[in-house]
CSV table of C-alpha atoms in Angstrom, one decimal:
chain,number,residue,atom,x,y,z
I,189,MET,CA,151.0,89.0,118.6
I,190,ALA,CA,149.8,85.5,118.2
I,191,ALA,CA,147.1,84.8,115.6
I,192,ARG,CA,143.6,84.2,117.0
I,193,ASN,CA,141.6,81.1,116.3
I,194,PRO,CA,139.0,81.4,113.6
I,195,LEU,CA,136.2,81.1,116.2
I,196,SER,CA,136.8,81.3,119.9
I,197,GLU,CA,134.9,79.3,122.6
I,198,GLU,CA,133.5,82.6,123.8
I,199,GLU,CA,131.8,83.1,120.5
I,200,LEU,CA,130.4,79.6,120.7
I,201,SER,CA,129.0,80.2,124.2
I,202,CYS,CA,125.3,80.7,125.1
I,203,PRO,CA,124.6,84.2,126.5
I,204,VAL,CA,122.4,82.7,129.2
I,205,CYS,CA,124.4,79.7,130.6
I,206,CYS,CA,127.8,81.0,129.3
I,207,ASP,CA,128.7,77.4,128.2
I,208,ILE,CA,129.2,75.9,124.8
I,209,PHE,CA,125.9,75.9,122.9
I,210,ARG,CA,123.8,72.7,123.3
I,211,ASP,CA,120.9,72.4,120.9
I,212,PRO,CA,121.0,76.1,119.9
I,213,VAL,CA,118.0,77.8,118.4
I,214,LEU,CA,117.9,81.0,116.2
I,215,ILE,CA,115.6,83.7,117.5
I,216,SER,CA,114.0,86.1,115.0
I,217,CYS,CA,116.4,88.9,116.0
I,218,SER,CA,119.3,86.6,114.8
I,219,HIS,CA,120.7,85.8,118.3
I,220,SER,CA,121.3,82.2,119.2
I,221,VAL,CA,120.5,80.6,122.6
I,222,CYS,CA,120.4,77.1,124.0
I,223,LYS,CA,116.9,75.8,123.5
I,224,THR,CA,116.6,74.8,127.2
I,225,CYS,CA,118.0,78.1,128.4
I,226,LEU,CA,115.6,80.1,126.2
I,227,GLN,CA,112.6,78.2,127.4
I,228,GLN,CA,113.6,78.7,131.0
I,229,PHE,CA,114.3,82.4,130.4
I,230,TRP,CA,110.9,82.9,128.7
I,231,VAL,CA,109.1,81.1,131.6
I,232,ALA,CA,110.9,83.3,134.1
I,233,LYS,CA,110.2,86.6,132.2
I,234,GLY,CA,106.7,85.7,131.3
I,235,SER,CA,107.2,86.9,127.7
I,236,ARG,CA,109.1,85.8,124.5
I,237,GLU,CA,112.0,88.2,124.8
I,238,CYS,CA,115.5,87.7,123.5
I,239,PRO,CA,117.9,87.4,126.4
I,240,VAL,CA,120.5,89.6,124.5
I,241,CYS,CA,118.6,92.5,122.9
I,242,ARG,CA,115.1,92.1,124.6
I,243,ARG,CA,113.3,92.1,121.3
I,244,ARG,CA,110.2,90.0,121.2
I,245,SER,CA,110.4,86.8,119.3
I,246,SER,CA,108.0,86.3,116.4
I,247,ARG,CA,107.9,82.6,116.9
I,248,GLU,CA,106.9,80.4,119.8
I,249,LEU,CA,109.3,77.7,118.6
I,250,PRO,CA,112.4,79.2,117.1
I,251,PRO,CA,114.2,77.0,114.5
I,252,SER,CA,117.3,75.1,115.3
I,253,ASN,CA,120.6,76.7,114.3
I,254,LEU,CA,122.0,73.6,112.6
I,255,VAL,CA,125.4,75.1,111.6
I,256,LEU,CA,126.1,76.4,115.1
I,257,LYS,CA,124.9,73.2,116.6
I,258,ASN,CA,127.1,71.0,114.5
I,259,VAL,CA,130.2,73.3,115.0
I,260,CYS,CA,129.6,73.2,118.8
I,261,GLU,CA,129.1,69.5,118.8
I,262,ALA,CA,132.3,69.1,116.9
I,263,LEU,CA,134.1,71.3,119.4
I,264,LEU,CA,132.7,69.4,122.3
I,265,GLU,CA,133.6,66.1,120.7
I,266,SER,CA,137.1,67.4,120.0
I,267,ARG,CA,137.4,68.6,123.5
I,268,SER,CA,136.2,65.3,124.9
I,269,GLN,CA,138.6,63.2,122.7
I,270,ARG,CA,141.5,65.5,123.4
I,271,SER,CA,141.0,65.0,127.1
I,272,SER,CA,140.7,61.2,126.8
I,273,ALA,CA,142.9,60.2,124.0
I,274,GLY,CA,144.9,63.3,123.2
I,275,SER,CA,143.7,63.4,119.6
I,276,GLU,CA,141.8,66.0,117.7
I,277,GLY,CA,138.1,65.6,116.5
I,278,LEU,CA,137.6,62.1,115.2
I,279,CYS,CA,134.6,60.7,113.4
I,280,VAL,CA,132.6,58.6,115.8
I,281,LEU,CA,131.8,56.1,113.0
I,282,HIS,CA,135.2,55.7,111.4
I,283,ASN,CA,137.6,57.1,113.9
I,284,GLU,CA,139.1,59.4,111.2
I,285,LYS,CA,139.8,63.1,111.5
I,286,LEU,CA,136.9,65.4,110.7
I,287,LYS,CA,138.5,67.2,107.8
I,288,LEU,CA,135.4,68.0,105.7
I,289,PHE,CA,132.1,69.8,106.3
I,290,CYS,CA,129.0,68.5,104.6
I,291,LEU,CA,127.1,71.5,103.2
I,292,ASP,CA,123.9,69.5,102.7
I,293,ASP,CA,123.7,68.0,106.2
I,294,GLN,CA,125.5,70.9,107.8
I,295,GLN,CA,127.9,68.7,109.9
I,296,PRO,CA,131.6,67.9,109.9
I,297,VAL,CA,132.6,64.5,108.4
I,298,CYS,CA,135.7,62.5,107.6
I,299,LEU,CA,137.0,61.3,104.3
I,300,VAL,CA,135.3,57.9,104.7
I,301,CYS,CA,131.9,59.6,105.3
I,302,GLN,CA,132.4,61.5,102.1
I,303,THR,CA,132.3,58.3,100.0
I,304,SER,CA,129.5,56.7,102.1
I,305,LYS,CA,126.0,56.2,100.8
I,306,LYS,CA,124.6,58.8,103.2
I,307,HIS,CA,126.8,61.6,101.8
I,308,LYS,CA,127.5,60.3,98.3
I,309,SER,CA,125.8,63.1,96.3
I,310,HIS,CA,126.5,65.9,98.8
I,311,ASP,CA,128.7,68.9,98.5
I,312,PHE,CA,131.6,69.4,100.9
I,313,CYS,CA,134.2,72.0,101.9
I,314,PRO,CA,137.1,71.9,104.3
I,315,VAL,CA,136.1,72.2,108.0
I,316,ASP,CA,138.4,75.2,108.5
I,317,GLU,CA,136.7,76.9,105.5
I,318,ALA,CA,133.3,76.2,107.0
I,319,VAL,CA,134.3,77.6,110.4
I,320,THR,CA,135.7,80.7,108.7
I,321,GLU,CA,132.5,81.2,106.7
I,322,PHE,CA,130.5,80.7,109.8
I,323,LYS,CA,132.5,83.4,111.6
I,324,VAL,CA,132.2,85.7,108.6
I,325,GLY,CA,128.5,85.1,108.6
I,326,HIS,CA,128.3,86.0,112.3
I,327,VAL,CA,130.3,89.2,111.7
I,328,LYS,CA,127.8,90.1,108.9
I,329,TYR,CA,125.0,89.5,111.3
I,330,PHE,CA,126.5,91.8,113.9
I,331,GLU,CA,127.2,94.4,111.3
I,332,MET,CA,123.6,94.2,110.1
I,333,LEU,CA,122.3,94.4,113.7
I,334,ASN,CA,124.5,97.5,114.3
I,335,THR,CA,123.2,99.1,111.0
I,336,GLN,CA,119.6,98.3,111.9
I,337,ALA,CA,120.0,99.7,115.4
I,338,GLN,CA,121.5,102.9,114.2
I,339,HIS,CA,118.9,103.4,111.4
I,340,THR,CA,116.1,102.6,113.8
I,341,GLU,CA,117.5,104.9,116.5
I,342,ARG,CA,117.7,107.7,113.9
I,343,GLN,CA,114.1,107.2,112.8
I,344,ILE,CA,112.9,107.2,116.4
I,345,LYS,CA,114.7,110.5,117.0
I,346,GLU,CA,113.2,112.0,113.8
I,347,GLY,CA,109.7,110.8,114.9
I,348,PHE,CA,110.1,112.3,118.3
I,349,GLU,CA,111.5,115.5,116.9
I,350,LYS,CA,108.4,115.9,114.8
I,351,LEU,CA,106.3,115.4,117.9
I,352,HIS,CA,108.5,117.9,119.9
I,353,GLN,CA,108.1,120.4,117.1
I,354,PHE,CA,104.3,120.0,117.1
I,355,LEU,CA,104.2,120.6,120.8
I,356,ARG,CA,106.5,123.6,120.5
I,357,ASP,CA,104.2,125.0,117.8
I,358,GLU,CA,101.1,124.3,120.0
I,359,GLU,CA,102.7,126.0,123.0
I,360,ALA,CA,103.6,129.0,120.9
I,361,ALA,CA,100.1,129.3,119.4
I,362,ARG,CA,98.5,129.0,122.8
I,363,ILE,CA,100.8,131.6,124.4
I,364,ALA,CA,100.2,133.9,121.5
I,365,ALA,CA,96.4,133.5,122.0
I,366,LEU,CA,96.9,134.3,125.7
I,367,LYS,CA,99.0,137.4,124.9
I,368,GLU,CA,96.4,138.6,122.3
I,369,GLU,CA,93.6,138.3,124.9
I,370,GLU,CA,95.7,140.1,127.5
I,371,GLU,CA,96.3,143.0,125.0
I,372,GLN,CA,92.6,143.1,124.1
I,373,LYS,CA,91.6,143.2,127.7
I,374,SER,CA,94.2,145.9,128.5
I,375,GLN,CA,93.0,148.1,125.6
I,376,MET,CA,89.4,147.7,126.8
I,377,MET,CA,90.4,148.7,130.4
I,378,ARG,CA,92.3,151.7,129.0
I,379,ARG,CA,89.2,152.8,127.2
I,380,LYS,CA,87.1,152.3,130.3
I,381,ILE,CA,89.6,154.4,132.3
I,382,GLU,CA,89.5,157.2,129.8
I,383,GLU,CA,85.7,157.1,129.9
I,384,MET,CA,85.7,157.2,133.7
I,385,ASN,CA,88.2,160.0,133.7
I,386,GLY,CA,85.8,162.0,131.4
I,387,GLU,CA,82.9,161.2,133.7
I,388,ILE,CA,84.9,162.2,136.8
I,389,SER,CA,85.7,165.5,135.1
I,390,ALA,CA,82.1,166.1,134.3
I,391,LEU,CA,81.0,165.2,137.8
I,392,SER,CA,83.5,167.7,139.2
I,393,ASP,CA,81.9,170.4,137.1
I,394,THR,CA,78.5,169.3,138.3
I,395,ILE,CA,79.6,169.5,141.9
I,396,ARG,CA,81.0,173.0,141.5
I,397,ASN,CA,77.7,174.1,139.9
I,398,ILE,CA,75.7,172.5,142.7
I,399,GLU,CA,77.8,174.3,145.3
I,400,LYS,CA,77.1,177.6,143.6
I,401,GLU,CA,73.4,176.9,143.4
I,402,MET,CA,73.3,175.9,147.1
I,403,GLU,CA,75.0,179.1,148.0
I,404,ALA,CA,72.2,180.9,146.1
I,405,GLU,CA,69.7,178.8,148.0
I,406,ASP,CA,67.9,177.9,144.7
I,407,TYR,CA,66.7,174.6,146.1
I,408,ILE,CA,64.3,173.8,143.2
I,409,VAL,CA,67.1,174.0,140.7
I,410,PHE,CA,69.3,172.0,143.0
I,411,ILE,CA,66.8,169.2,143.2
I,412,VAL,CA,66.4,169.1,139.4
I,413,ASN,CA,70.2,169.1,138.9
I,414,MET,CA,70.5,166.3,141.5
I,415,SER,CA,68.5,164.0,139.2
I,416,LEU,CA,71.0,164.7,136.5
I,417,THR,CA,74.0,163.7,138.6
I,418,PRO,CA,75.9,160.8,137.0
I,419,LYS,CA,75.5,157.5,138.8
I,420,ASP,CA,78.5,155.6,140.2
I,421,PRO,CA,80.5,153.8,137.4
I,422,GLU,CA,79.3,150.2,136.9
I,423,LYS,CA,81.8,147.4,137.4
I,424,THR,CA,83.2,146.2,134.0
I,425,SER,CA,82.4,142.5,133.2
I,426,GLY,CA,84.8,140.3,131.2
I,427,ALA,CA,87.7,142.4,132.2
I,428,LEU,CA,89.8,139.5,133.5
I,429,ILE,CA,91.7,136.8,131.4
I,430,ASN,CA,89.5,133.8,130.5
I,431,VAL,CA,91.8,131.4,132.3
I,432,GLY,CA,89.5,128.4,131.8
I,433,LYS,CA,89.6,128.9,128.0
I,434,HIS,CA,93.4,128.6,128.0
I,435,LEU,CA,93.9,125.9,130.7
I,436,SER,CA,90.7,123.7,130.6
I,437,ASN,CA,91.7,120.2,129.6
I,438,LEU,CA,94.9,121.6,128.0
I,439,LYS,CA,96.7,118.3,127.5
I,440,PHE,CA,93.5,116.7,126.1
I,441,ARG,CA,93.0,119.5,123.6
I,442,VAL,CA,96.6,119.3,122.4
I,443,TRP,CA,96.1,115.5,122.0
I,444,GLU,CA,93.0,116.2,119.9
I,445,ASN,CA,94.9,118.5,117.6
I,446,MET,CA,97.7,116.0,117.4
I,447,GLN,CA,95.3,113.7,115.4
I,448,GLU,CA,96.0,116.0,112.4
I,449,VAL,CA,99.7,115.0,112.3
I,450,LEU,CA,99.5,111.4,113.5
I,451,GLN,CA,98.8,108.4,111.3
I,452,TYR,CA,97.8,104.9,112.3
I,453,THR,CA,98.4,102.0,109.8
I,454,PRO,CA,96.7,98.8,110.8
I,455,VAL,CA,99.5,96.7,109.3
I,456,THR,CA,103.2,97.5,109.0
I,457,LEU,CA,105.9,95.5,107.2
I,458,ASP,CA,108.6,93.4,108.8
I,459,PRO,CA,112.0,94.2,107.2
I,460,ASN,CA,113.5,91.0,108.5
I,461,THR,CA,111.2,89.0,106.2
I,462,ALA,CA,111.7,91.1,103.0
I,463,HIS,CA,113.3,89.5,100.0
I,464,PRO,CA,116.7,91.1,99.2
I,465,ARG,CA,115.3,92.7,96.0
I,466,LEU,CA,112.6,94.5,97.9
I,467,HIS,CA,112.9,98.0,99.3
I,468,LEU,CA,110.7,99.2,102.2
I,469,SER,CA,109.8,102.7,103.1
I,470,ASP,CA,111.2,104.2,106.3
I,471,ASP,CA,107.7,104.0,107.9
I,472,LEU,CA,107.4,100.3,106.9
I,473,THR,CA,104.2,100.9,105.0
I,474,ALA,CA,105.3,100.7,101.3
I,475,VAL,CA,107.3,98.1,99.3
I,476,GLU,CA,108.8,98.2,95.8
I,477,LYS,CA,111.1,96.0,93.8
I,478,ARG,CA,114.7,97.0,93.1
I,479,ASP,CA,116.9,95.5,90.4
I,480,GLN,CA,119.9,95.3,92.8
I,481,ARG,CA,119.9,92.8,95.5
I,482,SER,CA,120.7,94.2,99.0
I,483,SER,CA,123.3,92.4,101.1
I,484,LEU,CA,121.0,91.2,103.8
I,485,PRO,CA,121.6,88.3,106.1
I,486,ASP,CA,119.9,85.1,105.1
I,487,ASN,CA,118.0,84.7,108.4
I,488,PRO,CA,115.3,82.0,108.6
I,489,GLU,CA,112.5,84.5,108.5
I,490,ARG,CA,113.6,86.1,105.2
I,491,PHE,CA,112.2,85.1,101.7
I,492,ASP,CA,115.1,84.2,99.4
I,493,GLU,CA,113.4,83.3,96.1
I,494,TYR,CA,110.0,85.1,96.0
I,495,GLU,CA,109.8,88.9,96.1
I,496,SER,CA,107.7,88.8,99.2
I,497,VAL,CA,107.4,90.5,102.7
I,498,LEU,CA,105.2,89.9,105.7
I,499,GLY,CA,103.3,92.0,108.1
I,500,SER,CA,105.0,92.6,111.5
I,501,GLU,CA,102.2,91.2,113.6
I,502,GLY,CA,100.1,88.1,113.2
I,503,PHE,CA,96.5,87.2,113.9
I,504,ASN,CA,95.0,84.1,115.5
I,505,SER,CA,91.5,85.5,116.3
I,506,GLY,CA,89.2,88.5,115.5
I,507,ILE,CA,88.5,90.6,112.5
I,508,HIS,CA,91.3,92.6,110.8
I,509,CYS,CA,91.3,94.9,107.8
I,510,TRP,CA,93.9,96.7,105.8
I,511,ASP,CA,93.7,98.8,102.6
I,512,VAL,CA,96.5,98.7,100.0
I,513,GLN,CA,97.1,101.2,97.3
I,514,VAL,CA,98.4,99.0,94.4
I,515,GLY,CA,98.6,102.0,92.0
I,516,ASP,CA,100.7,101.3,88.9
I,517,SER,CA,102.2,98.0,90.1
I,518,ASP,CA,101.5,95.5,87.3
I,519,TYR,CA,102.1,92.3,89.2
I,520,TRP,CA,101.3,91.8,92.9
I,521,GLU,CA,99.8,89.5,95.5
I,522,LEU,CA,97.9,90.2,98.7
I,523,GLY,CA,96.8,87.7,101.3
I,524,VAL,CA,97.9,85.9,104.5
I,525,ILE,CA,100.4,83.1,105.2
I,526,THR,CA,100.8,80.8,108.2
I,527,GLU,CA,103.4,82.1,110.6
I,528,SER,CA,105.2,78.8,111.1
I,529,VAL,CA,105.9,78.0,107.4
I,530,THR,CA,109.4,78.1,106.0
I,531,ARG,CA,110.1,81.1,103.7
I,532,LYS,CA,113.0,79.6,101.7
I,533,GLY,CA,112.5,78.6,98.1
I,534,ASP,CA,108.9,78.4,96.9
I,535,SER,CA,107.7,75.7,99.3
I,536,PHE,CA,105.8,78.3,101.3
I,537,SER,CA,103.2,78.7,98.4
I,538,GLY,CA,101.2,75.9,99.8
I,539,SER,CA,100.5,77.9,103.0
I,540,VAL,CA,99.3,81.2,101.4
I,541,TRP,CA,95.8,82.4,100.8
I,542,ARG,CA,96.1,85.2,98.3
I,543,LEU,CA,94.8,87.3,95.4
I,544,ARG,CA,97.2,87.8,92.5
I,545,TYR,CA,97.0,90.5,89.8
I,546,ASP,CA,98.8,90.1,86.5
I,547,GLN,CA,98.4,93.1,84.2
I,548,SER,CA,100.1,91.5,81.2
I,549,ARG,CA,97.2,89.0,81.2
I,550,ASN,CA,94.6,91.4,82.7
I,551,LYS,CA,93.7,88.6,85.1
I,552,ILE,CA,93.0,88.3,88.8
I,553,TRP,CA,93.9,84.9,90.3
I,554,ILE,CA,92.6,83.4,93.5
I,555,LEU,CA,95.2,80.9,95.0
I,556,CYS,CA,94.5,78.8,98.0
I,557,PRO,CA,96.3,75.8,99.5
I,558,GLY,CA,94.9,72.5,98.4
I,559,GLN,CA,92.7,74.1,95.7
I,560,SER,CA,93.0,74.7,92.0
I,561,GLY,CA,93.6,78.3,91.2
I,562,HIS,CA,90.9,80.1,89.2
I,563,SER,CA,90.9,83.5,87.5
I,564,PHE,CA,88.6,86.3,86.3
I,565,THR,CA,89.0,89.5,84.4
I,566,PRO,CA,88.5,92.8,86.3
I,567,LYS,CA,86.2,95.4,84.8
I,568,GLU,CA,89.0,98.0,85.2
I,569,LYS,CA,92.5,98.2,86.6
I,570,LEU,CA,92.6,98.0,90.4
I,571,GLN,CA,93.9,101.0,92.3
I,572,ARG,CA,93.0,100.3,95.9
I,573,VAL,CA,92.2,96.9,97.4
I,574,ARG,CA,90.8,96.1,100.9
I,575,VAL,CA,91.8,92.9,102.6
I,576,GLN,CA,89.5,91.9,105.4
I,577,LEU,CA,90.2,88.8,107.5
I,578,ASP,CA,87.7,87.2,109.8
I,579,TRP,CA,89.9,84.6,111.4
I,580,ASP,CA,87.2,83.1,113.7
I,581,ARG,CA,84.7,82.6,110.8
I,582,GLY,CA,87.3,81.5,108.4
I,583,LYS,CA,86.7,84.2,105.7
I,584,MET,CA,89.0,86.6,103.8
I,585,THR,CA,87.4,89.1,101.6
I,586,PHE,CA,88.9,91.3,98.8
I,587,THR,CA,87.2,94.5,97.7
I,588,ASP,CA,87.9,97.1,95.0
I,589,LEU,CA,87.7,100.3,97.1
I,590,LEU,CA,87.3,102.7,94.3
I,591,THR,CA,84.2,101.1,92.9
I,592,ASN,CA,83.2,99.4,96.2
I,593,THR,CA,83.0,96.1,94.2
I,594,HIS,CA,83.4,92.7,95.9
I,595,LEU,CA,86.2,90.8,94.2
I,596,HIS,CA,86.2,87.5,96.0
I,597,THR,CA,85.8,85.8,99.4
I,598,ILE,CA,88.1,82.9,100.4
I,599,THR,CA,86.7,80.5,103.0
I,600,HIS,CA,89.0,78.4,105.1
I,601,THR,CA,89.1,77.1,108.7
I,602,PHE,CA,92.2,78.7,110.1
I,603,THR,CA,93.9,76.8,112.9
I,604,GLN,CA,97.2,78.7,113.1
I,605,ARG,CA,98.4,82.2,113.5
I,606,VAL,CA,98.6,84.0,110.1
I,607,LEU,CA,100.6,87.0,108.9
I,608,PRO,CA,99.6,89.5,106.2
I,609,PHE,CA,101.4,88.6,103.0
I,610,PHE,CA,102.6,91.0,100.3
I,611,CYS,CA,104.3,90.3,97.0
I,612,ASN,CA,105.4,93.0,94.5
I,613,PHE,CA,107.2,92.2,91.2
I,614,SER,CA,107.1,95.9,90.2
I,615,VAL,CA,109.2,99.0,90.7
I,616,HIS,CA,106.0,100.8,91.5
I,617,PRO,CA,105.2,100.5,95.2
I,618,LEU,CA,102.4,98.8,97.1
I,619,ARG,CA,101.4,101.1,100.0
I,620,ILE,CA,99.3,100.2,103.1
I,621,LEU,CA,97.0,103.1,103.7
I,622,PRO,CA,96.5,104.8,107.1
I,623,VAL,CA,93.0,104.8,108.7
I,624,LYS,CA,91.3,107.8,110.1
I,625,THR,CA,91.7,108.1,113.9
I,626,SER,CA,89.6,110.1,116.4
I,627,VAL,CA,89.5,111.1,120.0
I,628,THR,CA,86.3,110.4,121.9
I,629,VAL,CA,85.1,111.2,125.4
I,630,GLU,CA,82.9,108.7,127.3
I,631,GLN,CA,80.4,110.5,129.4
I,632,HIS,CA,79.2,108.8,132.6
I,633,SER,CA,75.5,108.4,132.9
């Protein structure tokens, strides 16, 4: 069987237009689509869905996939030159074969380009090697997608199984209550029947005595005895099943009881942004540091240098609040970050408003873009911290929940969507706490 090319044209084709990618962008779910195709698809759908997996994009303007763009441009250039001159990909500047791939500029170059001023200090690798690595990277992405899908499906099934079990238990409890009432009412009716049988027997004796007295024509005794004759048995109240008690608003009552097993967390973590050394809990509410780096794809949304992770949903208006149990973590940060900022390296630090705690120095630091950081010493080690963001008024307040002590309020005029920001340099987890939920009924006046 003939060997397959390192990367086929099918793998370099847009899933929407089915042609070679032109100006491809990388969606947050790791799928690539032509920029124009994606914009047209979003307009047609009315929402920012991925055309492949239908997952909602976290960005209005996905970043350009430079590696894929350059490889596709090289393929198109090679195709064009083969059709016109019968030669393989040539450098448009020097008419030399594109044998190298510039790792800094992420584009194929020729040997002359390598020595030019533009690429003089750059790193290179053979084009074939770059294409192979690109293919391997895509394979890793697909493997990661498959792993994520399987893990998420398993968690969904486990979550629904808990709900199913709760409903089965509710059903069993309510049927048991119905059977218990049925047995109680049955026993009551049996007692009533026994009483009535006794009364009927007594009445029969009375009737026989009356008949004898009437035969003796002792009318005075007859009249006296008539006043002692038992009255007709009264109808028994409450003898039927209280159907209303068992069926009235049945689904709503079950929903009320469900509040005991359900939890709502105002902020959950986005695993696609987590640094490879961070481990998230299955319910995406806790994060801790691991010594071993996980083999995660280096997607644009992921932090690669700072042990950080973001909330899964951003805010561009309103008041939002989340409580974090910092527990035994000795070095952590809480705050918000602008959604559009790059997460690579440490360049993002200029777009984060945050509170940092360093136990080794016993200091709390307030760090804001464009401002000098300042610190203060907490009266005691923090255990639970509330972060409250008022986006419209430009305020973010930090509070020590255990002592109900105000720690600091950051003021800033927000103009972009921001995401909750978490950083944990400790093996002890940061955990976002659930809030109490309730079911209420609105009465019409």
